[in-house]
mmCIF file of C-alpha atoms in Angstrom:
data_model
loop_
_atom_site.group_PDB
_atom_site.id
_atom_site.type_symbol
_atom_site.label_atom_id
_atom_site.label_comp_id
_atom_site.label_asym_id
_atom_site.label_seq_id
_atom_site.Cartn_x
_atom_site.Cartn_y
_atom_site.Cartn_z
ATOM 1 C CA MET D 1 0.000 0.000 0.000
ATOM 2 C CA ALA D 2 2.839 2.389 0.862
ATOM 3 C CA THR D 3 4.469 1.748 -2.503
ATOM 4 C CA THR D 4 1.192 2.421 -4.336
ATOM 5 C CA ARG D 5 0.669 5.663 -2.398
ATOM 6 C CA ARG D 6 4.269 6.680 -3.012
ATOM 7 C CA MET D 7 3.752 6.377 -6.768
ATOM 8 C CA LEU D 8 0.589 8.483 -6.487
ATOM 9 C CA VAL D 9 2.732 11.090 -4.773
ATOM 10 C CA LEU D 10 5.248 10.879 -7.624
ATOM 11 C CA ARG D 11 2.516 11.387 -10.193
ATOM 12 C CA ALA D 12 1.226 14.388 -8.254
ATOM 13 C CA VAL D 13 4.730 15.906 -8.101
ATOM 14 C CA VAL D 14 5.183 15.487 -11.874
ATOM 15 C CA GLU D 15 1.774 16.988 -12.643
ATOM 16 C CA ASP D 16 2.337 19.977 -10.363
ATOM 17 C CA TYR D 17 5.865 20.610 -11.606
ATOM 18 C CA ILE D 18 4.739 20.467 -15.239
ATOM 19 C CA ARG D 19 2.081 23.048 -14.423
ATOM 20 C CA SER D 20 4.127 25.400 -12.231
ATOM 21 C CA GLN D 21 7.761 24.667 -13.162
ATOM 22 C CA GLU D 22 8.560 25.312 -9.499
ATOM 23 C CA PRO D 23 9.846 22.747 -6.990
ATOM 24 C CA VAL D 24 6.927 20.980 -5.315
ATOM 25 C CA GLY D 25 6.599 20.720 -1.538
ATOM 26 C CA SER D 26 4.641 18.287 0.621
ATOM 27 C CA GLY D 27 2.297 21.012 1.824
ATOM 28 C CA SER D 28 1.125 21.973 -1.659
ATOM 29 C CA LEU D 29 0.669 18.306 -2.579
ATOM 30 C CA THR D 30 -1.534 17.755 0.469
ATOM 31 C CA ARG D 31 -3.628 20.819 -0.408
ATOM 32 C CA ASN D 32 -3.965 20.154 -4.150
ATOM 33 C CA HIS D 33 -4.391 16.373 -4.230
ATOM 34 C CA HIS D 34 -6.616 13.966 -2.322
ATOM 35 C CA LEU D 35 -3.836 11.693 -1.082
ATOM 36 C CA GLY D 36 -5.594 10.774 2.159
ATOM 37 C CA VAL D 37 -2.508 11.165 4.354
ATOM 38 C CA SER D 38 -0.793 13.899 6.334
ATOM 39 C CA SER D 39 1.804 16.325 5.037
ATOM 40 C CA ALA D 40 4.438 14.539 7.145
ATOM 41 C CA THR D 41 3.640 11.201 5.469
ATOM 42 C CA VAL D 42 3.839 12.806 2.049
ATOM 43 C CA ARG D 43 7.179 14.341 3.028
ATOM 44 C CA ASN D 44 8.473 10.886 3.988
ATOM 45 C CA ASP D 45 7.226 9.452 0.676
ATOM 46 C CA MET D 46 8.999 12.207 -1.231
ATOM 47 C CA ALA D 47 12.239 11.477 0.636
ATOM 48 C CA ALA D 48 11.907 7.804 -0.279
ATOM 49 C CA LEU D 49 11.247 8.704 -3.926
ATOM 50 C CA GLU D 50 14.387 10.841 -3.854
ATOM 51 C CA ASP D 51 16.403 7.914 -2.495
ATOM 52 C CA GLU D 52 15.032 5.736 -5.302
ATOM 53 C CA GLY D 53 16.053 8.265 -7.963
ATOM 54 C CA TYR D 54 12.580 9.478 -8.994
ATOM 55 C CA LEU D 55 12.887 12.957 -7.487
ATOM 56 C CA ILE D 56 15.665 15.411 -6.752
ATOM 57 C CA GLN D 57 15.856 18.339 -4.319
ATOM 58 C CA PRO D 58 17.499 21.222 -6.194
ATOM 59 C CA HIS D 59 17.983 23.378 -3.081
ATOM 60 C CA THR D 60 18.098 22.751 0.640
ATOM 61 C CA SER D 61 14.662 23.100 2.281
ATOM 62 C CA ALA D 62 13.102 23.563 -1.172
ATOM 63 C CA GLY D 63 10.559 21.278 -2.773
ATOM 64 C CA ARG D 64 11.460 18.503 -5.174
ATOM 65 C CA ILE D 65 11.366 18.094 -8.935
ATOM 66 C CA PRO D 66 11.173 14.950 -11.085
ATOM 67 C CA THR D 67 14.252 13.263 -12.514
ATOM 68 C CA GLN D 68 14.376 11.565 -15.899
ATOM 69 C CA LYS D 69 13.464 8.318 -14.126
ATOM 70 C CA GLY D 70 10.472 10.064 -12.559
ATOM 71 C CA TYR D 71 9.252 11.365 -15.915
ATOM 72 C CA ARG D 72 9.694 7.913 -17.481
ATOM 73 C CA TYR D 73 7.564 6.298 -14.766
ATOM 74 C CA PHE D 74 4.925 8.979 -15.230
ATOM 75 C CA VAL D 75 4.809 8.607 -19.033
ATOM 76 C CA ASP D 76 4.728 4.809 -18.866
ATOM 77 C CA ARG D 77 1.780 4.958 -16.466
ATOM 78 C CA LEU D 78 -0.280 7.149 -18.765
ATOM 79 C CA ALA D 79 -2.422 4.097 -19.471
ATOM 80 C CA THR D 80 -3.957 5.571 -22.595
ATOM 81 C CA VAL D 81 -3.311 8.658 -24.648
ATOM 82 C CA VAL D 82 -6.299 10.869 -23.973
ATOM 83 C CA PRO D 83 -7.841 11.727 -27.343
ATOM 84 C CA LEU D 84 -8.458 15.318 -28.274
ATOM 85 C CA SER D 85 -12.012 16.534 -27.936
ATOM 86 C CA ALA D 86 -14.365 16.582 -30.910
ATOM 87 C CA ALA D 87 -13.995 20.375 -31.078
ATOM 88 C CA GLN D 88 -10.200 20.128 -31.081
ATOM 89 C CA ARG D 89 -10.248 17.500 -33.831
ATOM 90 C CA ARG D 90 -12.615 19.648 -35.894
ATOM 91 C CA GLY D 91 -10.202 22.526 -35.419
ATOM 92 C CA ILE D 92 -7.356 20.401 -36.800
ATOM 93 C CA ASP D 93 -9.475 19.306 -39.774
ATOM 94 C CA ILE D 94 -10.504 22.886 -40.548
ATOM 95 C CA PHE D 95 -6.976 24.251 -40.173
ATOM 96 C CA LEU D 96 -5.382 21.598 -42.393
ATOM 97 C CA SER D 97 -8.177 21.107 -44.938
ATOM 98 C CA GLY D 98 -7.348 24.437 -46.579
ATOM 99 C CA SER D 99 -3.977 23.113 -47.774
ATOM 100 C CA VAL D 100 -3.509 22.905 -51.537
ATOM 101 C CA SER D 101 -0.680 20.335 -51.752
ATOM 102 C CA LEU D 102 1.198 17.782 -49.668
ATOM 103 C CA GLU D 103 3.971 20.275 -48.912
ATOM 104 C CA ASP D 104 1.412 22.865 -47.852
ATOM 105 C CA THR D 105 -0.327 20.311 -45.634
ATOM 106 C CA LEU D 106 2.932 19.329 -43.916
ATOM 107 C CA GLN D 107 3.886 22.967 -43.325
ATOM 108 C CA HIS D 108 0.446 23.664 -41.858
ATOM 109 C CA ALA D 109 0.662 20.508 -39.714
ATOM 110 C CA ALA D 110 3.994 21.609 -38.217
ATOM 111 C CA ARG D 111 2.655 25.092 -37.526
ATOM 112 C CA LEU D 112 -0.505 23.739 -35.903
ATOM 113 C CA LEU D 113 1.340 21.247 -33.699
ATOM 114 C CA ALA D 114 3.702 23.990 -32.520
ATOM 115 C CA GLN D 115 0.709 26.179 -31.627
ATOM 116 C CA ILE D 116 -1.003 23.392 -29.657
ATOM 117 C CA THR D 117 2.079 22.342 -27.661
ATOM 118 C CA GLY D 118 4.100 25.567 -27.488
ATOM 119 C CA GLN D 119 7.097 23.468 -28.513
ATOM 120 C CA ILE D 120 9.114 22.697 -31.621
ATOM 121 C CA ALA D 121 7.189 20.652 -34.157
ATOM 122 C CA VAL D 122 8.904 18.504 -36.778
ATOM 123 C CA VAL D 123 7.058 16.868 -39.673
ATOM 124 C CA ALA D 124 8.818 14.733 -42.279
ATOM 125 C CA SER D 125 7.766 14.243 -45.869
ATOM 126 C CA PRO D 126 6.815 10.666 -46.770
ATOM 127 C CA SER D 127 9.937 8.613 -47.351
ATOM 128 C CA LEU D 128 10.704 8.056 -51.022
ATOM 129 C CA ALA D 129 11.881 4.571 -50.083
ATOM 130 C CA HIS D 130 8.267 3.767 -49.183
ATOM 131 C CA SER D 131 6.698 5.528 -52.174
ATOM 132 C CA ASN D 132 5.443 4.158 -55.471
ATOM 133 C CA LEU D 133 5.712 5.910 -58.807
ATOM 134 C CA ARG D 134 2.520 7.557 -59.930
ATOM 135 C CA ARG D 135 3.863 9.551 -62.860
ATOM 136 C CA ALA D 136 7.134 10.740 -64.395
ATOM 137 C CA GLU D 137 7.685 13.478 -66.963
ATOM 138 C CA LEU D 138 10.813 14.287 -68.977
ATOM 139 C CA ILE D 139 10.921 17.903 -70.128
ATOM 140 C CA LYS D 140 13.462 19.451 -72.510
ATOM 141 C CA LEU D 141 15.132 22.578 -71.144
ATOM 142 C CA ASP D 142 17.472 25.106 -72.728
ATOM 143 C CA ARG D 143 21.159 24.296 -73.301
ATOM 144 C CA GLY D 144 20.573 20.580 -73.677
ATOM 145 C CA SER D 145 19.339 19.936 -70.115
ATOM 146 C CA VAL D 146 16.421 17.675 -69.227
ATOM 147 C CA LEU D 147 14.102 18.136 -66.247
ATOM 148 C CA VAL D 148 12.870 14.911 -64.638
ATOM 149 C CA VAL D 149 9.669 15.367 -62.600
ATOM 150 C CA VAL D 150 8.625 12.409 -60.447
ATOM 151 C CA ILE D 151 5.251 12.265 -58.689
ATOM 152 C CA THR D 152 4.703 9.530 -56.093
ATOM 153 C CA ASP D 153 1.562 7.949 -54.657
ATOM 154 C CA THR D 154 2.254 9.743 -51.353
ATOM 155 C CA GLY D 155 2.061 13.133 -53.018
ATOM 156 C CA ARG D 156 5.786 13.828 -53.162
ATOM 157 C CA VAL D 157 6.936 15.794 -56.186
ATOM 158 C CA VAL D 158 10.679 15.460 -56.822
ATOM 159 C CA GLN D 159 12.682 17.140 -59.569
ATOM 160 C CA ARG D 160 16.107 16.391 -60.970
ATOM 161 C CA THR D 161 17.892 18.313 -63.719
ATOM 162 C CA LEU D 162 20.101 16.275 -66.048
ATOM 163 C CA HIS D 163 22.906 18.140 -67.778
ATOM 164 C CA GLY D 164 24.771 17.018 -70.875
ATOM 165 C CA SER D 165 26.024 18.182 -74.218
ATOM 166 C CA HIS D 166 23.706 15.825 -76.060
ATOM 167 C CA GLN D 167 20.232 14.977 -74.817
ATOM 168 C CA PRO D 168 17.279 13.415 -76.734
ATOM 169 C CA GLY D 169 14.823 15.710 -78.474
ATOM 170 C CA SER D 170 11.390 16.635 -77.146
ATOM 171 C CA ASP D 171 9.595 13.932 -79.160
ATOM 172 C CA THR D 172 11.916 11.220 -77.861
ATOM 173 C CA LEU D 173 11.496 12.484 -74.295
ATOM 174 C CA SER D 174 7.708 12.507 -74.674
ATOM 175 C CA GLY D 175 7.777 8.921 -75.893
ATOM 176 C CA LEU D 176 10.041 7.930 -73.033
ATOM 177 C CA SER D 177 7.666 9.547 -70.540
ATOM 178 C CA ASP D 178 4.772 7.533 -71.952
ATOM 179 C CA MET D 179 6.813 4.320 -71.824
ATOM 180 C CA ILE D 180 7.843 4.840 -68.202
ATOM 181 C CA ASN D 181 4.313 5.706 -67.115
ATOM 182 C CA GLN D 182 2.999 2.538 -68.774
ATOM 183 C CA GLN D 183 5.768 0.226 -67.572
ATOM 184 C CA CYS D 184 6.523 1.647 -64.121
ATOM 185 C CA HIS D 185 3.211 2.969 -62.826
ATOM 186 C CA ASP D 186 2.632 1.961 -59.179
ATOM 187 C CA LEU D 187 6.048 0.319 -58.848
ATOM 188 C CA SER D 188 8.335 1.262 -55.987
ATOM 189 C CA LEU D 189 11.180 3.542 -57.045
ATOM 190 C CA THR D 190 13.612 0.652 -56.644
ATOM 191 C CA GLN D 191 11.433 -1.526 -58.868
ATOM 192 C CA ALA D 192 11.091 1.332 -61.371
ATOM 193 C CA ALA D 193 14.896 1.576 -61.490
ATOM 194 C CA GLU D 194 15.138 -2.150 -62.228
ATOM 195 C CA ARG D 195 12.450 -1.921 -64.927
ATOM 196 C CA CYS D 196 14.211 1.026 -66.602
ATOM 197 C CA GLN D 197 17.457 -0.978 -66.664
ATOM 198 C CA ILE D 198 15.669 -3.897 -68.337
ATOM 199 C CA LEU D 199 14.084 -1.545 -70.890
ATOM 200 C CA ALA D 200 17.496 0.025 -71.551
ATOM 201 C CA ASP D 201 19.100 -3.373 -72.193
ATOM 202 C CA SER D 202 16.451 -4.223 -74.780
ATOM 203 C CA SER D 203 16.313 -0.817 -76.521
ATOM 204 C CA PRO D 204 17.970 -0.576 -79.969
ATOM 205 C CA GLU D 205 18.144 3.241 -79.887
ATOM 206 C CA ALA D 206 21.320 4.657 -78.376
ATOM 207 C CA ASP D 207 19.646 7.859 -77.088
ATOM 208 C CA THR D 208 16.799 5.912 -75.509
ATOM 209 C CA LYS D 209 19.161 3.331 -74.007
ATOM 210 C CA SER D 210 21.342 6.054 -72.475
ATOM 211 C CA MET D 211 18.415 8.011 -71.039
ATOM 212 C CA LEU D 212 16.773 4.909 -69.537
ATOM 213 C CA ARG D 213 20.009 4.004 -67.768
ATOM 214 C CA ILE D 214 20.271 7.530 -66.403
ATOM 215 C CA LEU D 215 16.656 7.340 -65.212
ATOM 216 C CA ALA D 216 17.363 3.994 -63.547
ATOM 217 C CA ALA D 217 20.161 5.680 -61.589
ATOM 218 C CA VAL D 218 17.905 8.643 -60.725
ATOM 219 C CA PHE D 219 15.122 6.381 -59.399
ATOM 220 C CA GLU D 220 17.601 4.320 -57.387
ATOM 221 C CA GLU D 221 19.139 7.447 -55.878
ATOM 222 C CA MET D 222 15.700 8.755 -54.916
ATOM 223 C CA ALA D 223 14.813 5.455 -53.273
ATOM 224 C CA THR D 224 17.960 5.133 -51.188
ATOM 225 C CA LYS D 225 19.040 8.658 -50.299
ATOM 226 C CA GLU D 226 17.471 10.179 -47.194
ATOM 227 C CA GLN D 227 16.055 13.581 -48.047
ATOM 228 C CA THR D 228 16.695 15.882 -45.081
ATOM 229 C CA SER D 229 15.205 18.733 -47.089
ATOM 230 C CA GLY D 230 11.852 17.005 -46.501
ATOM 231 C CA LEU D 231 11.686 18.210 -42.890
ATOM 232 C CA TYR D 232 9.183 20.889 -41.921
ATOM 233 C CA MET D 233 9.756 22.672 -38.603
ATOM 234 C CA ALA D 234 7.826 25.258 -36.641
ATOM 235 C CA GLY D 235 7.863 26.753 -33.160
ATOM 236 C CA THR D 236 11.586 27.462 -32.776
ATOM 237 C CA SER D 237 11.246 31.204 -32.242
ATOM 238 C CA GLN D 238 8.196 30.649 -30.058
ATOM 239 C CA LEU D 239 10.196 28.390 -27.737
ATOM 240 C CA THR D 240 13.216 30.719 -27.637
ATOM 241 C CA HIS D 241 11.022 33.607 -26.466
ATOM 242 C CA SER D 242 9.236 31.566 -23.802
ATOM 243 C CA GLN D 243 10.360 30.907 -20.254
ATOM 244 C CA VAL D 244 9.955 27.102 -20.357
ATOM 245 C CA VAL D 245 13.556 26.369 -21.414
ATOM 246 C CA SER D 246 16.623 27.792 -19.691
ATOM 247 C CA ILE D 247 19.226 29.615 -21.754
ATOM 248 C CA GLY D 248 21.757 26.916 -20.905
ATOM 249 C CA ASP D 249 19.505 24.174 -22.288
ATOM 250 C CA LEU D 250 18.333 26.163 -25.314
ATOM 251 C CA ALA D 251 21.637 26.449 -27.197
ATOM 252 C CA PRO D 252 22.267 22.668 -27.359
ATOM 253 C CA LEU D 253 18.647 22.134 -28.409
ATOM 254 C CA LEU D 254 19.035 24.561 -31.302
ATOM 255 C CA ASP D 255 22.294 22.830 -32.262
ATOM 256 C CA ALA D 256 20.412 19.511 -32.409
ATOM 257 C CA LEU D 257 17.859 21.024 -34.785
ATOM 258 C CA GLU D 258 20.696 22.011 -37.114
ATOM 259 C CA GLU D 259 21.845 18.379 -37.293
ATOM 260 C CA GLN D 260 18.907 17.313 -39.418
ATOM 261 C CA VAL D 261 20.340 13.921 -40.371
ATOM 262 C CA VAL D 262 20.761 13.004 -36.690
ATOM 263 C CA LEU D 263 17.312 14.350 -35.853
ATOM 264 C CA MET D 264 15.727 12.477 -38.736
ATOM 265 C CA ARG D 265 17.384 9.199 -37.726
ATOM 266 C CA LEU D 266 16.240 9.613 -34.105
ATOM 267 C CA MET D 267 12.636 10.462 -34.916
ATOM 268 C CA LYS D 268 12.358 7.810 -37.617
ATOM 269 C CA ALA D 269 13.451 5.149 -35.122
ATOM 270 C CA GLN D 270 11.031 6.505 -32.525
ATOM 271 C CA SER D 271 8.141 6.553 -35.014
ATOM 272 C CA GLU D 272 8.678 2.852 -35.711
ATOM 273 C CA LEU D 273 8.436 2.172 -31.959
ATOM 274 C CA SER D 274 5.210 4.183 -31.743
ATOM 275 C CA ARG D 275 3.194 1.287 -33.200
ATOM 276 C CA GLU D 276 3.731 -0.599 -29.924
ATOM 277 C CA ASN D 277 3.003 2.375 -27.633
ATOM 278 C CA ASN D 278 -0.553 3.536 -28.288
ATOM 279 C CA GLY D 279 0.629 5.160 -31.496
ATOM 280 C CA VAL D 280 3.096 7.492 -29.739
ATOM 281 C CA SER D 281 6.721 7.055 -28.643
ATOM 282 C CA VAL D 282 8.426 9.210 -26.020
ATOM 283 C CA ALA D 283 12.212 9.541 -25.578
ATOM 284 C CA ILE D 284 13.301 11.460 -22.478
ATOM 285 C CA GLY D 285 16.702 13.061 -21.971
ATOM 286 C CA THR D 286 19.530 10.573 -22.426
ATOM 287 C CA GLU D 287 17.098 8.097 -24.027
ATOM 288 C CA THR D 288 17.392 10.190 -27.187
ATOM 289 C CA GLN D 289 21.076 9.176 -27.368
ATOM 290 C CA THR D 290 21.708 12.735 -28.538
ATOM 291 C CA PRO D 291 23.893 14.832 -26.199
ATOM 292 C CA GLU D 292 22.231 18.087 -27.262
ATOM 293 C CA LEU D 293 18.821 16.723 -26.196
ATOM 294 C CA VAL D 294 19.833 15.581 -22.716
ATOM 295 C CA HIS D 295 17.461 18.170 -21.193
ATOM 296 C CA ALA D 296 14.702 17.642 -23.757
ATOM 297 C CA SER D 297 12.039 15.084 -24.593
ATOM 298 C CA VAL D 298 10.941 13.939 -28.026
ATOM 299 C CA VAL D 299 7.378 12.739 -28.683
ATOM 300 C CA THR D 300 6.933 11.021 -32.040
ATOM 301 C CA SER D 301 4.329 9.181 -34.077
ATOM 302 C CA GLY D 302 4.489 7.611 -37.511
ATOM 303 C CA TYR D 303 1.912 8.345 -40.181
ATOM 304 C CA GLY D 304 0.896 6.645 -43.396
ATOM 305 C CA HIS D 305 1.158 2.937 -44.137
ATOM 306 C CA ALA D 306 3.648 0.912 -46.177
ATOM 307 C CA GLN D 307 3.838 -2.852 -46.485
ATOM 308 C CA GLN D 308 7.395 -4.082 -45.916
ATOM 309 C CA PRO D 309 8.775 -7.647 -45.735
ATOM 310 C CA LEU D 310 9.343 -8.794 -42.132
ATOM 311 C CA SER D 311 12.917 -9.907 -42.830
ATOM 312 C CA GLY D 312 13.639 -7.463 -45.627
ATOM 313 C CA LYS D 313 13.038 -10.214 -48.193
ATOM 314 C CA LYS D 314 9.926 -10.832 -50.238
ATOM 315 C CA GLY D 315 7.902 -13.901 -49.331
ATOM 316 C CA ASP D 316 8.752 -13.845 -45.607
ATOM 317 C CA GLY D 317 5.565 -12.132 -44.468
ATOM 318 C CA MET D 318 4.708 -8.440 -44.412
ATOM 319 C CA THR D 319 4.533 -5.782 -41.742
ATOM 320 C CA ASP D 320 2.858 -2.387 -41.802
ATOM 321 C CA GLU D 321 5.374 0.441 -41.360
ATOM 322 C CA PRO D 322 4.829 4.217 -41.198
ATOM 323 C CA ILE D 323 6.148 6.099 -44.198
ATOM 324 C CA ALA D 324 7.036 9.276 -42.288
ATOM 325 C CA PHE D 325 6.816 10.847 -38.842
ATOM 326 C CA VAL D 326 5.462 13.795 -36.935
ATOM 327 C CA GLY D 327 6.948 14.853 -33.624
ATOM 328 C CA SER D 328 7.295 17.470 -30.917
ATOM 329 C CA ILE D 329 10.502 18.464 -29.114
ATOM 330 C CA GLY D 330 10.424 20.329 -25.837
ATOM 331 C CA PRO D 331 11.772 20.423 -22.282
ATOM 332 C CA THR D 332 11.579 17.336 -20.090
ATOM 333 C CA HIS D 333 8.923 19.128 -18.039
ATOM 334 C CA MET D 334 6.600 19.354 -21.067
ATOM 335 C CA ASP D 335 2.911 18.535 -20.697
ATOM 336 C CA TYR D 336 3.217 14.936 -21.881
ATOM 337 C CA ALA D 337 -0.517 14.190 -21.970
ATOM 338 C CA VAL D 338 -1.306 17.155 -24.214
ATOM 339 C CA THR D 339 1.760 16.672 -26.411
ATOM 340 C CA MET D 340 1.152 12.952 -26.919
ATOM 341 C CA SER D 341 -2.501 13.539 -27.790
ATOM 342 C CA ALA D 342 -1.684 16.335 -30.235
ATOM 343 C CA VAL D 343 1.095 14.397 -31.981
ATOM 344 C CA ARG D 344 -1.121 11.352 -32.404
ATOM 345 C CA ALA D 345 -4.052 13.437 -33.676
ATOM 346 C CA VAL D 346 -1.945 15.237 -36.306
ATOM 347 C CA ALA D 347 -0.390 11.911 -37.383
ATOM 348 C CA SER D 348 -3.873 10.427 -37.733
ATOM 349 C CA TYR D 349 -4.966 13.339 -39.917
ATOM 350 C CA LEU D 350 -1.910 12.994 -42.156
ATOM 351 C CA THR D 351 -2.519 9.243 -42.513
ATOM 352 C CA SER D 352 -6.104 9.959 -43.638
ATOM 353 C CA PHE D 353 -4.889 12.713 -45.957
ATOM 354 C CA LEU D 354 -2.443 10.396 -47.702
ATOM 355 C CA ALA D 355 -5.071 7.664 -48.016
ATOM 356 C CA GLY D 356 -7.344 10.193 -49.716
ATOM 357 C CA THR D 357 -4.520 11.340 -51.997
ATOM 358 C CA ASP D 358 -3.807 7.761 -52.987
ATOM 359 C CA ASP D 359 -7.442 7.187 -53.913
ATOM 360 C CA GLN D 360 -7.587 10.177 -56.253
#
């Protein structure tokens, strides 16, 4: 019974510290929570929690604040992620439904999530590795260059400019576009690269053969190269002007945001874990394995669906993986319940948006 009560005290300390950002004392806990025991008993419980590493006393005779271990216990005991209210969900739908393209939707999603949480929001474009080819166009430019425009089933639009002293004429490029759209429609970019290589090997025309091999390389590069430019962020200036992060913790956090490859790898891994955690994954402090985020927490959820082989090989069963992620980065004393709910709600909207795009 004492252990159960002690953990109720811990939860109360975390909730009060998140709200006030001031060390919490036994007297305020007794007044603000129905713990059913005296202030002295609560004080003893807090001392025990400090000995066990859940709380720390920053100053002598001051109240206590949660440690990373305390936050982890609190987050793990949030039995379910409280869904947003119907009004809040309608607000998300209204705010995002005015978007005119995938990029616009992702920018709006980042801005909205930052507004809801007061923290930094990060939204990634759908991974090209998990995208199928919807359409490709080859367009003749001046000075012998060719513009390759690739549109995927997830709404990504990617362009590459090919330079060379001798490129096929407009008619040849138009015919090539038609061939690719017939032969490669709805294939993954890796499969489209393989198909282009096969078409190149069987083509008798030198110009066509050369261009198909170049396109095979372009598709393969798109499928394998991580595109850090596909990150949409919002809320940085809002967080820097608030009082929720100390100056000492803010500089490393901003440095972490500059390292987009590291950030993308972290949040991608967390989004894959979110499937097993009520749709949301939370990394606290050192759990991020990123020194600059030691005083921050990262809440992430994947969105979209992609069927991938369980072992990486076809025929070994399939698993459903997210194709991108949405996340929020803030101080360890963030409001976890609100942040987790908001991240999951925005991810759910983006999943529905992509499903609608795919049906069009």
